[in-house]
Short mmCIF file of C-alpha atoms in Angstrom, two decimals:
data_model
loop_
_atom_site.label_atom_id
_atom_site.label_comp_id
_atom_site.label_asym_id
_atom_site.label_seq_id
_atom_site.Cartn_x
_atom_site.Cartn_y
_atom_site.Cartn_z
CA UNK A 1 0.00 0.00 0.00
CA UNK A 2 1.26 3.43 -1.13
CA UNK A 3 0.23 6.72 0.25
CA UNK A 4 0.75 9.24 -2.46
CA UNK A 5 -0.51 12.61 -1.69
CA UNK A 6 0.55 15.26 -0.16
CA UNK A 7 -0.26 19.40 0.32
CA UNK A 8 2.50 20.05 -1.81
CA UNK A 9 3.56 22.71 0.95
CA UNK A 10 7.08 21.64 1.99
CA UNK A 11 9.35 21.62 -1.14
CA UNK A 12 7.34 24.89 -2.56
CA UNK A 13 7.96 26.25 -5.20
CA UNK A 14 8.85 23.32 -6.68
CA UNK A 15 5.98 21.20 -5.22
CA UNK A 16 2.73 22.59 -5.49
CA UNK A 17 -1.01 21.78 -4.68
CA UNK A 18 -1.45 19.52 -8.42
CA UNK A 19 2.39 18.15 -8.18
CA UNK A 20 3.04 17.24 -4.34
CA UNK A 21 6.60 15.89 -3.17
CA UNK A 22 5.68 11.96 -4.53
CA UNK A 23 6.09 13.51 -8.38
CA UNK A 24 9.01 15.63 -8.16
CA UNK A 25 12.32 14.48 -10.23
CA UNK A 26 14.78 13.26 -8.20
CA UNK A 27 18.84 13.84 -9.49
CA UNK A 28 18.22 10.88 -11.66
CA UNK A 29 15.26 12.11 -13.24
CA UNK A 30 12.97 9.42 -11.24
CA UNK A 31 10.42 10.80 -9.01
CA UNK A 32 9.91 9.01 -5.57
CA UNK A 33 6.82 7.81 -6.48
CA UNK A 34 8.25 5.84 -8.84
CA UNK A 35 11.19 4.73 -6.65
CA UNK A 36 8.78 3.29 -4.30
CA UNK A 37 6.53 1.63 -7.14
CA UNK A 38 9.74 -0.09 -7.81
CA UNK A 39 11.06 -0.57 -4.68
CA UNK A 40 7.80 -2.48 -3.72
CA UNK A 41 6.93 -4.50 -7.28
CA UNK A 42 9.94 -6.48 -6.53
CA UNK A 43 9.10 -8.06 -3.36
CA UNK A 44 9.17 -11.63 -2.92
CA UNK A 45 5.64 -12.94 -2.77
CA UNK A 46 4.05 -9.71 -3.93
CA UNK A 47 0.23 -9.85 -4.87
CA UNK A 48 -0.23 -6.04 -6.17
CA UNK A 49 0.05 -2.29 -5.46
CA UNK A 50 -2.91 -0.42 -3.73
CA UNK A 51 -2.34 3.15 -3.99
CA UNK A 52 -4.63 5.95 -1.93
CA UNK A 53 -4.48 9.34 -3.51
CA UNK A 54 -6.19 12.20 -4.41
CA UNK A 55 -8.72 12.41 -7.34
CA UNK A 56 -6.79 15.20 -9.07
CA UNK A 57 -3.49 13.14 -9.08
CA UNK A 58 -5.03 9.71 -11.05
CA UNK A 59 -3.83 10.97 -14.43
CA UNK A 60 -0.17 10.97 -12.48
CA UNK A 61 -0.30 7.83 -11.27
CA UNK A 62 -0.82 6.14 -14.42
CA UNK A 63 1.79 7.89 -16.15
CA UNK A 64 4.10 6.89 -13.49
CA UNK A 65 2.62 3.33 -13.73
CA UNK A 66 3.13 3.50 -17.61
CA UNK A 67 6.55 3.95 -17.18
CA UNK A 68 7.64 0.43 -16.71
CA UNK A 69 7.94 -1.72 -19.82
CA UNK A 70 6.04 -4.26 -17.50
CA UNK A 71 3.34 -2.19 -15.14
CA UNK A 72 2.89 -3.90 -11.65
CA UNK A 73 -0.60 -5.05 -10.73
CA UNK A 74 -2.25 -2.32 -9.11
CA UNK A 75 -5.06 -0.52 -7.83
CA UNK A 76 -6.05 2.88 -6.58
CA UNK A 77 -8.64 4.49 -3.75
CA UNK A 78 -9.12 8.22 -4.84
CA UNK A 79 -9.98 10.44 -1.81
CA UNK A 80 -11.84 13.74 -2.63
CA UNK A 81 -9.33 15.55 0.21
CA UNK A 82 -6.88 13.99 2.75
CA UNK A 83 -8.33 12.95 6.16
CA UNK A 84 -4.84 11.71 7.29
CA UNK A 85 -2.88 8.16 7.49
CA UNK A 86 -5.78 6.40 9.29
CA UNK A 87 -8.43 6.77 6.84
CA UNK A 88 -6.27 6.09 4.21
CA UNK A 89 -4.88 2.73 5.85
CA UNK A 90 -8.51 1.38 7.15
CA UNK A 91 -9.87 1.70 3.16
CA UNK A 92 -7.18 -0.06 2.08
CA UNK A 93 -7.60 -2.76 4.73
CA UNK A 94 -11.48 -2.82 3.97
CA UNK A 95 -10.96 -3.25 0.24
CA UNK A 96 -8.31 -6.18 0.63
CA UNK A 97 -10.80 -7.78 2.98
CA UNK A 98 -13.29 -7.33 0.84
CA UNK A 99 -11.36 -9.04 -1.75
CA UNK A 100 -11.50 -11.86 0.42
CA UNK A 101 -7.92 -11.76 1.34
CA UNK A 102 -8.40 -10.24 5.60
CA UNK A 103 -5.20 -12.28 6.08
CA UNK A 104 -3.13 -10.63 3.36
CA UNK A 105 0.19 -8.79 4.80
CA UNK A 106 -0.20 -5.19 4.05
CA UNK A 107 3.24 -3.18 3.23
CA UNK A 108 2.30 0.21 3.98
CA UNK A 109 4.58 2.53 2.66
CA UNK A 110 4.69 6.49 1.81
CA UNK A 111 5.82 7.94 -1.51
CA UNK A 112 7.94 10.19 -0.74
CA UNK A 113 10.87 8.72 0.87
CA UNK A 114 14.56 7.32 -0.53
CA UNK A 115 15.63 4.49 -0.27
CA UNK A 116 18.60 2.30 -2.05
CA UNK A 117 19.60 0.13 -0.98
CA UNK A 118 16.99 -2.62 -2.28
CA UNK A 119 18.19 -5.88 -0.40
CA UNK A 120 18.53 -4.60 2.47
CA UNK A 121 14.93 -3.08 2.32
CA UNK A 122 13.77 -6.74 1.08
CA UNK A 123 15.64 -7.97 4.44
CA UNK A 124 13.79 -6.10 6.36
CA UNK A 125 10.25 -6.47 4.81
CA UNK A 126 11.42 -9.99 4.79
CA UNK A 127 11.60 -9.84 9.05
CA UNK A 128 8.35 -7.32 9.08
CA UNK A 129 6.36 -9.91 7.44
CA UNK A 130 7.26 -12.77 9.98
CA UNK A 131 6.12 -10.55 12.47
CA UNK A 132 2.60 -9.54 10.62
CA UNK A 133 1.98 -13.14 10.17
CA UNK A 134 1.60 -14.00 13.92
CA UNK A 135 -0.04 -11.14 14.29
CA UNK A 136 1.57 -8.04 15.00
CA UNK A 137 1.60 -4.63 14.14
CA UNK A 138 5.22 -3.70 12.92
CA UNK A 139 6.74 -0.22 12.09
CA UNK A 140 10.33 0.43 11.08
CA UNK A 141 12.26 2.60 13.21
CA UNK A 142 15.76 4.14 11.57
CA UNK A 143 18.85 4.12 13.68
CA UNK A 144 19.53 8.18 13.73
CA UNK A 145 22.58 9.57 11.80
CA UNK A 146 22.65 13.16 13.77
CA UNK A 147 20.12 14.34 15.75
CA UNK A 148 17.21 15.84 13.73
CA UNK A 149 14.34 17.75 14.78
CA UNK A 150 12.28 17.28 12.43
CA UNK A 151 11.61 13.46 12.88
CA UNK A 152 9.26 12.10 15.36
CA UNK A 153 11.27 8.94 17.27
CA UNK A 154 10.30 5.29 18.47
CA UNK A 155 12.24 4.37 21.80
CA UNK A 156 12.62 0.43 21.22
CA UNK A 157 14.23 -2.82 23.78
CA UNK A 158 14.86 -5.28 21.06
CA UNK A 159 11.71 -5.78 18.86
CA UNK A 160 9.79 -4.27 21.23
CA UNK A 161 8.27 -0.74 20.88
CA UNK A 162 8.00 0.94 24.41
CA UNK A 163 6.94 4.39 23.07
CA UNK A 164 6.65 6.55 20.46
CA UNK A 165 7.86 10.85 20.84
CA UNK A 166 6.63 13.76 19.24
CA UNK A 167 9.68 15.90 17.09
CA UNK A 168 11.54 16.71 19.82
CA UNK A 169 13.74 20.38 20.47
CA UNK A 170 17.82 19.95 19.31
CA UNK A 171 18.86 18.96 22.96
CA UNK A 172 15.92 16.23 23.37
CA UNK A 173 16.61 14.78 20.41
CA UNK A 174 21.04 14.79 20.95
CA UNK A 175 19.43 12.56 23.96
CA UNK A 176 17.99 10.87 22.20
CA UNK A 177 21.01 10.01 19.42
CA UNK A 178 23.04 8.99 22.49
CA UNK A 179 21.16 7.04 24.04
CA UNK A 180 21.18 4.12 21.08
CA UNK A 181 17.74 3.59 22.18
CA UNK A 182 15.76 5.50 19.94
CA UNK A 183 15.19 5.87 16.40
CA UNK A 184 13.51 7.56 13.78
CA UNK A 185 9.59 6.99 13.05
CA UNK A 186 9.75 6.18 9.43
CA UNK A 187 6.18 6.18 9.13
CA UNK A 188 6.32 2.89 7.37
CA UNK A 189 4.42 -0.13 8.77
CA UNK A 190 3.41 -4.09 8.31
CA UNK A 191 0.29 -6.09 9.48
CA UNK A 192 -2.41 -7.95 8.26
CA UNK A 193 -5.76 -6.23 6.78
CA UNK A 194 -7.46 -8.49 9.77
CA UNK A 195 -4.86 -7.07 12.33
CA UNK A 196 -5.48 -3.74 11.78
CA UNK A 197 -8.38 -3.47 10.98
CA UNK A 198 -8.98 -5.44 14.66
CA UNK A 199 -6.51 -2.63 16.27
CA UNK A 200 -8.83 -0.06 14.56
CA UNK A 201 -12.07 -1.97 16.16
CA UNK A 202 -10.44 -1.37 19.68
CA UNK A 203 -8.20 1.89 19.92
CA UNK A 204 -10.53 4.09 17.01
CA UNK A 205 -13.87 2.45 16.46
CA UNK A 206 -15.24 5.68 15.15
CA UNK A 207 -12.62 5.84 11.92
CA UNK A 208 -13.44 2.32 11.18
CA UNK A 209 -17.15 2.96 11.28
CA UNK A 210 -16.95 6.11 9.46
CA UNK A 211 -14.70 4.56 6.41
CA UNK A 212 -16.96 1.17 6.25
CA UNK A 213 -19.41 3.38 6.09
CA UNK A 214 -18.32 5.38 3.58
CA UNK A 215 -16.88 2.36 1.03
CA UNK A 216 -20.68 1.24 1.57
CA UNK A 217 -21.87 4.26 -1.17
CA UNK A 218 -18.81 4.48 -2.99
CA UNK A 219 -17.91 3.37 -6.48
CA UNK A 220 -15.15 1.27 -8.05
CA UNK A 221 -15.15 1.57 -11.81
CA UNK A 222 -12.06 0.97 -14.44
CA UNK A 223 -10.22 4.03 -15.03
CA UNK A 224 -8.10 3.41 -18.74
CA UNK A 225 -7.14 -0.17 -17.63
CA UNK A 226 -6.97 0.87 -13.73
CA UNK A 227 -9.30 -0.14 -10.93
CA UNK A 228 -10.01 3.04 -9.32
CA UNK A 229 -12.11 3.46 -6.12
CA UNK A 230 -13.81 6.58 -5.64
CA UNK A 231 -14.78 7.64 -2.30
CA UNK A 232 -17.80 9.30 -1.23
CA UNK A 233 -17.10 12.90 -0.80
CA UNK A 234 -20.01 13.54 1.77
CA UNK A 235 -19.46 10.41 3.72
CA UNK A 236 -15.78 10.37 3.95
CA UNK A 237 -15.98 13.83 5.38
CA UNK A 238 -17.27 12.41 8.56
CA UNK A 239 -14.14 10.16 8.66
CA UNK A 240 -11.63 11.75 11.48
CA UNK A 241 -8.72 13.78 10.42
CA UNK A 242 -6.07 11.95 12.06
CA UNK A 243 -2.76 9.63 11.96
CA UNK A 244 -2.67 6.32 12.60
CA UNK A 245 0.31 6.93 14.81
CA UNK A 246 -2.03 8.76 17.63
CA UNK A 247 -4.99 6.25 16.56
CA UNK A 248 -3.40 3.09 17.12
CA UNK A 249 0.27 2.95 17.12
CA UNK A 250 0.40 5.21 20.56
CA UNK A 251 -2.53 3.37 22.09
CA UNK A 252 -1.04 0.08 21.23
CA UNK A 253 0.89 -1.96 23.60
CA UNK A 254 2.41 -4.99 21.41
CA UNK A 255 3.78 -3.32 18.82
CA UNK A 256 6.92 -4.91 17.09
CA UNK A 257 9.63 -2.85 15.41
CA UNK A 258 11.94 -3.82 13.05
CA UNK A 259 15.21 -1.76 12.80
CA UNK A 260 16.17 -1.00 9.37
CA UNK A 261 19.79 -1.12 8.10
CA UNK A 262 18.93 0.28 4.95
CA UNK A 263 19.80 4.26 3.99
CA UNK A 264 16.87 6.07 4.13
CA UNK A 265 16.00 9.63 3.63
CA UNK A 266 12.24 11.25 4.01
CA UNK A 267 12.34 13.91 2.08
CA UNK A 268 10.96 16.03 4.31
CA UNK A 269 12.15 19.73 3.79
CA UNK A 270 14.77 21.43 0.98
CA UNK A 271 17.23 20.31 3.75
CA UNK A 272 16.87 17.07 3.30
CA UNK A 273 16.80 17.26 -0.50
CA UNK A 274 19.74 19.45 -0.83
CA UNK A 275 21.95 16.21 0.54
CA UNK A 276 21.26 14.58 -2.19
CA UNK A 277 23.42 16.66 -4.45
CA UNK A 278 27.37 16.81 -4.77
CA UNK A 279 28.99 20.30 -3.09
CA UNK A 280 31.37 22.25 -4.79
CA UNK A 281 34.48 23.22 -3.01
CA UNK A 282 32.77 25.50 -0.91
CA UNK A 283 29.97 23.29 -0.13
CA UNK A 284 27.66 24.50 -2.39
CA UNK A 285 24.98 22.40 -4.30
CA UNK A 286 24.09 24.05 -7.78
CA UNK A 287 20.92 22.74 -9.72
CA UNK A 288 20.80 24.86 -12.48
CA UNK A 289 22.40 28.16 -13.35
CA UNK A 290 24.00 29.79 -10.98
CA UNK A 291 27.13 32.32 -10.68
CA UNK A 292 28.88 32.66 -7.06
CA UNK A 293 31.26 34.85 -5.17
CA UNK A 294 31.95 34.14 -1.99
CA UNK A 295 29.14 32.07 -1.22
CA UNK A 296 29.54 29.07 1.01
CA UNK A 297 27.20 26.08 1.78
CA UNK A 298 24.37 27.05 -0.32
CA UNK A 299 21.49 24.91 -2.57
CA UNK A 300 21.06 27.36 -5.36
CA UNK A 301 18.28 26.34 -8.13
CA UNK A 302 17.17 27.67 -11.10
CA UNK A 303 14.53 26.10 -13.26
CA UNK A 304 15.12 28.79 -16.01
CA UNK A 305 17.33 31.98 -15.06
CA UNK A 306 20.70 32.09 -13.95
CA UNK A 307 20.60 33.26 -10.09
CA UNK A 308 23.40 35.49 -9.08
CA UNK A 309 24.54 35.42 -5.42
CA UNK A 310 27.41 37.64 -3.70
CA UNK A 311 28.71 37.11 0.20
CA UNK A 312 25.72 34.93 1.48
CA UNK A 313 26.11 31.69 3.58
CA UNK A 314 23.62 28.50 4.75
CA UNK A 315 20.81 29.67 2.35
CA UNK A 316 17.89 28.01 0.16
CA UNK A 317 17.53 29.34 -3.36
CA UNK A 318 14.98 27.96 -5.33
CA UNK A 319 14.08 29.88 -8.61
CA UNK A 320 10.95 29.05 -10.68
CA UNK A 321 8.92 30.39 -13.56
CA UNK A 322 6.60 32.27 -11.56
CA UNK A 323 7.70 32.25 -7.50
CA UNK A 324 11.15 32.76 -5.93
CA UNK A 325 12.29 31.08 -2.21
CA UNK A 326 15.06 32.63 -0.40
CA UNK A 327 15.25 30.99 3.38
CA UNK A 328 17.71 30.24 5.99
CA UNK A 329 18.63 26.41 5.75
CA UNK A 330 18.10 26.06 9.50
CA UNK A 331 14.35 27.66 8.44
CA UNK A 332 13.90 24.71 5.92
CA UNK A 333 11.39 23.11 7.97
CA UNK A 334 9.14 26.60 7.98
CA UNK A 335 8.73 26.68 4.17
CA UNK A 336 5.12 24.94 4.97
CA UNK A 337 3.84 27.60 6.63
CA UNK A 338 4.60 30.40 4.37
CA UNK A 339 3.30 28.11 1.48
CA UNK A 340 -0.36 27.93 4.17
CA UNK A 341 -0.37 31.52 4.01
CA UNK A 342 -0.31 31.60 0.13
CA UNK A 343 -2.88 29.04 0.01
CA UNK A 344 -4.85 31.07 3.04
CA UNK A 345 -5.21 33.66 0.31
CA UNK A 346 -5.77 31.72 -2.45
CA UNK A 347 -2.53 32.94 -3.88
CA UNK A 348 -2.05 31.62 -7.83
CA UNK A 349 1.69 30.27 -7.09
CA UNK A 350 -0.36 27.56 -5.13
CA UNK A 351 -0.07 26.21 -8.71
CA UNK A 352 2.73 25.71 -11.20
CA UNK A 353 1.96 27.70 -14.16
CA UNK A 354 2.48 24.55 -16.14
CA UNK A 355 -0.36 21.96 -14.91
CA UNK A 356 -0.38 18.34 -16.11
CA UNK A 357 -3.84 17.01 -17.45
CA UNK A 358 -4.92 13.45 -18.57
CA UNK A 359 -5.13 14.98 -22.28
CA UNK A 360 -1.89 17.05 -22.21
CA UNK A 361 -0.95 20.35 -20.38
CA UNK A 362 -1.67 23.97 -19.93
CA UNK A 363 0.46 26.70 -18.83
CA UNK A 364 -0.64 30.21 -17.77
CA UNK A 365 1.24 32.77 -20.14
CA UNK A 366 -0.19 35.99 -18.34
CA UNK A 367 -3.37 36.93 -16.54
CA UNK A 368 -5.02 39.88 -15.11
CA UNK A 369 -8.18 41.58 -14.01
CA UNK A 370 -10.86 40.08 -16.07
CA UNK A 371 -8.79 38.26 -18.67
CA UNK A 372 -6.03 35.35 -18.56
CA UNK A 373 -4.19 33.97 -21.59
CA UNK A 374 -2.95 30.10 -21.80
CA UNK A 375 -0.91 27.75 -23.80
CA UNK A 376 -2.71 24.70 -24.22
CA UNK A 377 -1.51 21.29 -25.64
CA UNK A 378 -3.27 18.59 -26.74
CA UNK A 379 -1.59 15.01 -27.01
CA UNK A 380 -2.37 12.90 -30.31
CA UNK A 381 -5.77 10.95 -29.95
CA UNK A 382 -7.01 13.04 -26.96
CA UNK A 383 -9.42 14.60 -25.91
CA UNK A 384 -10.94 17.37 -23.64
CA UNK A 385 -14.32 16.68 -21.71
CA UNK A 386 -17.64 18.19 -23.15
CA UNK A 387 -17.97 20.90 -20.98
CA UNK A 388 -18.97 24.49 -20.40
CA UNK A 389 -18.36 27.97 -18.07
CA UNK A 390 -21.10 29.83 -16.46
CA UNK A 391 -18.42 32.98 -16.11
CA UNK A 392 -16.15 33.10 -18.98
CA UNK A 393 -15.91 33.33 -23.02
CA UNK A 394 -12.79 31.63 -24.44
CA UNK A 395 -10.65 33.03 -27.70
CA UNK A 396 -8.80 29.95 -29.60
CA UNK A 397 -6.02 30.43 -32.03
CA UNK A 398 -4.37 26.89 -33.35
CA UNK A 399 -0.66 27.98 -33.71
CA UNK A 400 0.26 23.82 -34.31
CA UNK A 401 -1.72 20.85 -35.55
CA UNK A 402 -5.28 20.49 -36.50
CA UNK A 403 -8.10 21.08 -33.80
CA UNK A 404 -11.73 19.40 -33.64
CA UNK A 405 -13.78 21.88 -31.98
CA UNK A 406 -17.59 20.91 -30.91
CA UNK A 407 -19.52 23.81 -30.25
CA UNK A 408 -23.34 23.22 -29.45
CA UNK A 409 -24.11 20.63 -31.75
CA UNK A 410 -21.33 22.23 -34.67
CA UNK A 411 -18.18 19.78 -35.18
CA UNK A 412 -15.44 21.56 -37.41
CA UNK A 413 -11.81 21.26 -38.18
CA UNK A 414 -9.57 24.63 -36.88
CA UNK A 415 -6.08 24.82 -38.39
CA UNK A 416 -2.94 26.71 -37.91
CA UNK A 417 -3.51 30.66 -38.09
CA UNK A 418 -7.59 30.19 -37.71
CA UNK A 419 -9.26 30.70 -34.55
CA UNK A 420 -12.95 30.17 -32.65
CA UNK A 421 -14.74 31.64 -30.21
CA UNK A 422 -16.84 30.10 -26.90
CA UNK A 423 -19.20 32.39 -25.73
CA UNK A 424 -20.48 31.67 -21.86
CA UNK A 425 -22.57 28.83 -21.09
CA UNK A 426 -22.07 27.15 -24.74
CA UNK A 427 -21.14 23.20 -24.55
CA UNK A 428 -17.64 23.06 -26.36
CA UNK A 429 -15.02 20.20 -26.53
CA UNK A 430 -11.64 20.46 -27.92
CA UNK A 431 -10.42 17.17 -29.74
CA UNK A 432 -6.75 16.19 -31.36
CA UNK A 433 -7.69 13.70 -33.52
CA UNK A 434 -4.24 13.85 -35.16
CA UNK A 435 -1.06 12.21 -34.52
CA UNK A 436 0.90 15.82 -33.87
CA UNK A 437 0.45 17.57 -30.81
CA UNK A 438 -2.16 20.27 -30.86
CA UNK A 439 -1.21 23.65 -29.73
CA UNK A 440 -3.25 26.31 -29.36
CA UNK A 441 -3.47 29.90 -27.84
CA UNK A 442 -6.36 30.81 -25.42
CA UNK A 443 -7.62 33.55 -24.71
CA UNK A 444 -9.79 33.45 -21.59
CA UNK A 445 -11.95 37.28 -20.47
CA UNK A 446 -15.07 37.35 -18.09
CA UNK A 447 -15.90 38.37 -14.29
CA UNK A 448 -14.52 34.85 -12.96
CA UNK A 449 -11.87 33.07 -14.62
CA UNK A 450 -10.78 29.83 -11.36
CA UNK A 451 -10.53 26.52 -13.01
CA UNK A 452 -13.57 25.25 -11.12
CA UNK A 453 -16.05 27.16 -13.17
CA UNK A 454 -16.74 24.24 -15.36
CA UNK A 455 -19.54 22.04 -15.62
CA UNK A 456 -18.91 18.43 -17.67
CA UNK A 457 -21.26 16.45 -19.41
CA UNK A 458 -19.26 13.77 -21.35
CA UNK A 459 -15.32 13.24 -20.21
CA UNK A 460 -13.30 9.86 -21.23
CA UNK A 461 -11.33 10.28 -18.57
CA UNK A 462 -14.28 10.34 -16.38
CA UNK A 463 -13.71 13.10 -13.97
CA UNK A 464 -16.36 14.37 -11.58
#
């Protein structure tokens, strides 16, 4: 089980509300979502993936999924907004038991952490599942390198777990590093569906009964070749918002933990990223373009401009398209809550001006009152839903390939240097029925222009 989501709040700019920390590219071009697809699909024994996500990020998923020349077995529960781990890891559990399997070991593991060294990951999954099968509930605790704060900790005799800590303060968690008794939550787990979902029955009978509950009215279709589960949006919302650390983990008093001798890394914060890149001689990690003088143990990166710096020490600089973060690297962990103030005020840079779609991409060229203006490209064979905007007219000007536009019941053919025009409320669909990419200009103008003025009728992609 994978837990891909994610606020997109703690490597901003770079991750962003549409493209959280799972889908970012990694120094080897791999995103961690990937990684972990891999890292799992080659388990000994393994029946399938079952990934919980958000709605928005399905198209992702199977792109990720498509990039292996043989795509593991998997399925996917869609969430309409996070409620936390313990939702997310009782649906799971309910749909495996529902499968009939309540004794299947479930490997639950988030997206967004690094790990590689494979066997001794299968070593350790190897141990975790002895445990699961008697009956246990089993988390991996990392020994600690240094003594981060950031981290909550597990304080372990042996195999046994006697408690877990909150992210402690710098000289708590030095304690803590001496000690040799403690080590690093990973947030990673093992048990059975029946286990858990038995733990879940004791310690937080309320998120089980609000998840059954809300798998009861919800819908499992095929989604282009993938079994998707949709959850209810109403019912889910009465699920708690909480971890399954303070629902059953902390509550809990035989849980097992297996200590991991594998590197790992959650990447957690642009700290923790930055390590992943060689320094220069004055420790210095450049992605990008970047001229120094006298700079010294800096992460400089630039997506598309070349970023000067003169005299500065221990800073983040992370350059983008359309948003710019300067911070302290001791601040790296704060970068969340200036990205919840953005999103507090429904600031654009919430989202990349590029956005992924299941048909292609648009990016945002310039907007302002009353009017915004977008490139918009259309992969070969697909196709835009049959929709319309209460709000806004749209301008379209083909600059590449041919276009099949729909307007009202009107299907023509638009080619380079010819344009249309939507007015509000008319049903349109754009179509590339071609094997070129379509490109085309848009023109958007009207007294509301968000992306959730849109009302679909027909979509084979089949979004709500």
């Amino acid at each position: 089980m994978i837990l891909c989501g994610g606020a997109g709040s703690r490597l901003w700019p770079v991750s962003r509300e549409q493209h959280p920390k799972p889908f970012i590219k990694m120094p080897d071009g791999q995103s961690l979502l990937y990684k972990t697809m891999a890292r799992g699909k080659d388990l000994p024994g393994l029946s399938g993936l079952m990934l919980v996500s958000n709605y928005e990020l399905l198209f992702k998923i199977k792109d990720e999924l498509n990039l292996f020349s043989s795509p593991p077995a998997a399925r996917v529960i869609l969430e309409p907004f996070g409620r936390n781990t313990a939702p997310a890891i009782v649906a799971a559990a309910l749909r495996i038991a529902a499968m009939g399997s309540s004794e299947e070991i479930m490997l639950v593991l988030p997206a967004d952490h690094l790990i590689n060294d494979e066997q001794a990951f299968h070593h350790a999954c190897k141990e975790a599942r002895v445990l699961a099968e008697k009956g246990r509930l089993v988390t991996f605790g990392i020994k600690p390198h240094y003594p981060e704060t950031g981290y909550g900790y597990i304080e372990a005799s042996g195999q046994r777990v006697m408690r877990f800590v909150e992210k402690p303060n710098s000289a708590v968690a030095q304690q803590y590093v001496a000690s040799g008794n403690f080590f690093w939550n990973s947030g990673m787990f093992c048990f059975s569906a029946r286990s858990i979902l038995e733990a879940f029955a004791k310690h937080c009978p309320e998120v089980l009964a609000a998840v059954r509950a809300c798998l009861e009215v919800s819908s499992t279709s095929d989604w282009l070749g993938l079994e998707a589960t949709t959850l209810d949006s109403d019912s889910f919302a009465l699920a708690p918002d909480i971890s399954i650390d303070y629902a059953i983990m902390e509550k809990s008093s035989d849980i097992a933990m297996v200590a991991a001798a594998f590197d790992w890394n959650d990447i957690g914060s642009w700290e923790s990223l930055c390590r992943l890149y060689s320094s220069d001689d004055n420790g210095n990690q450049l992605h990008g373009q970047a001229v120094l003088h006298n700079v010294h143990n800096c992460y400089i990166r630039s997506e598309d401009r070349v970023v000067g710096a003169v005299g500065v020490d221990d800073l983040l600089v992370v350059d983008t398209a359309d948003a710019l973060l300067v911070a302290h690297k001791s601040a790296a962990q704060d970068v969340k809550s200036l990205y919840m103030r953005l999103k507090e005020a429904k600031h654009s840079v919430c989202q990349h001006r590029r956005t992924g779609r299941p048909w292609g991409a648009y990016t945002v060229l310039e907007e302002g009152p009353g009017f915004k203006i977008k490139r918009i490209e259309v992969n070969p064979g697909a196709s835009l839903s049959l929709q319309r905007h209460a709000k806004r007219s749209e301008h379209w000007v083909v600059v590449a390939g041919v276009a099949t536009v729909t307007k009202g019941e009107d299907t023509f053919t638009v080619r380079v240097n010819e344009s249309t025009y939507i007015s509000p409320q008319q049903k349109h669909r754009l179509q590339n029925a071609g094997n070129e990419l379509l490109t085309i200009i848009e023109v958007q103008s009207g007294s509301y222009l968000g992306e959730d003025d849109i009302e679909r009728f027909d979509d084979i992609y089949q979004r709500i």
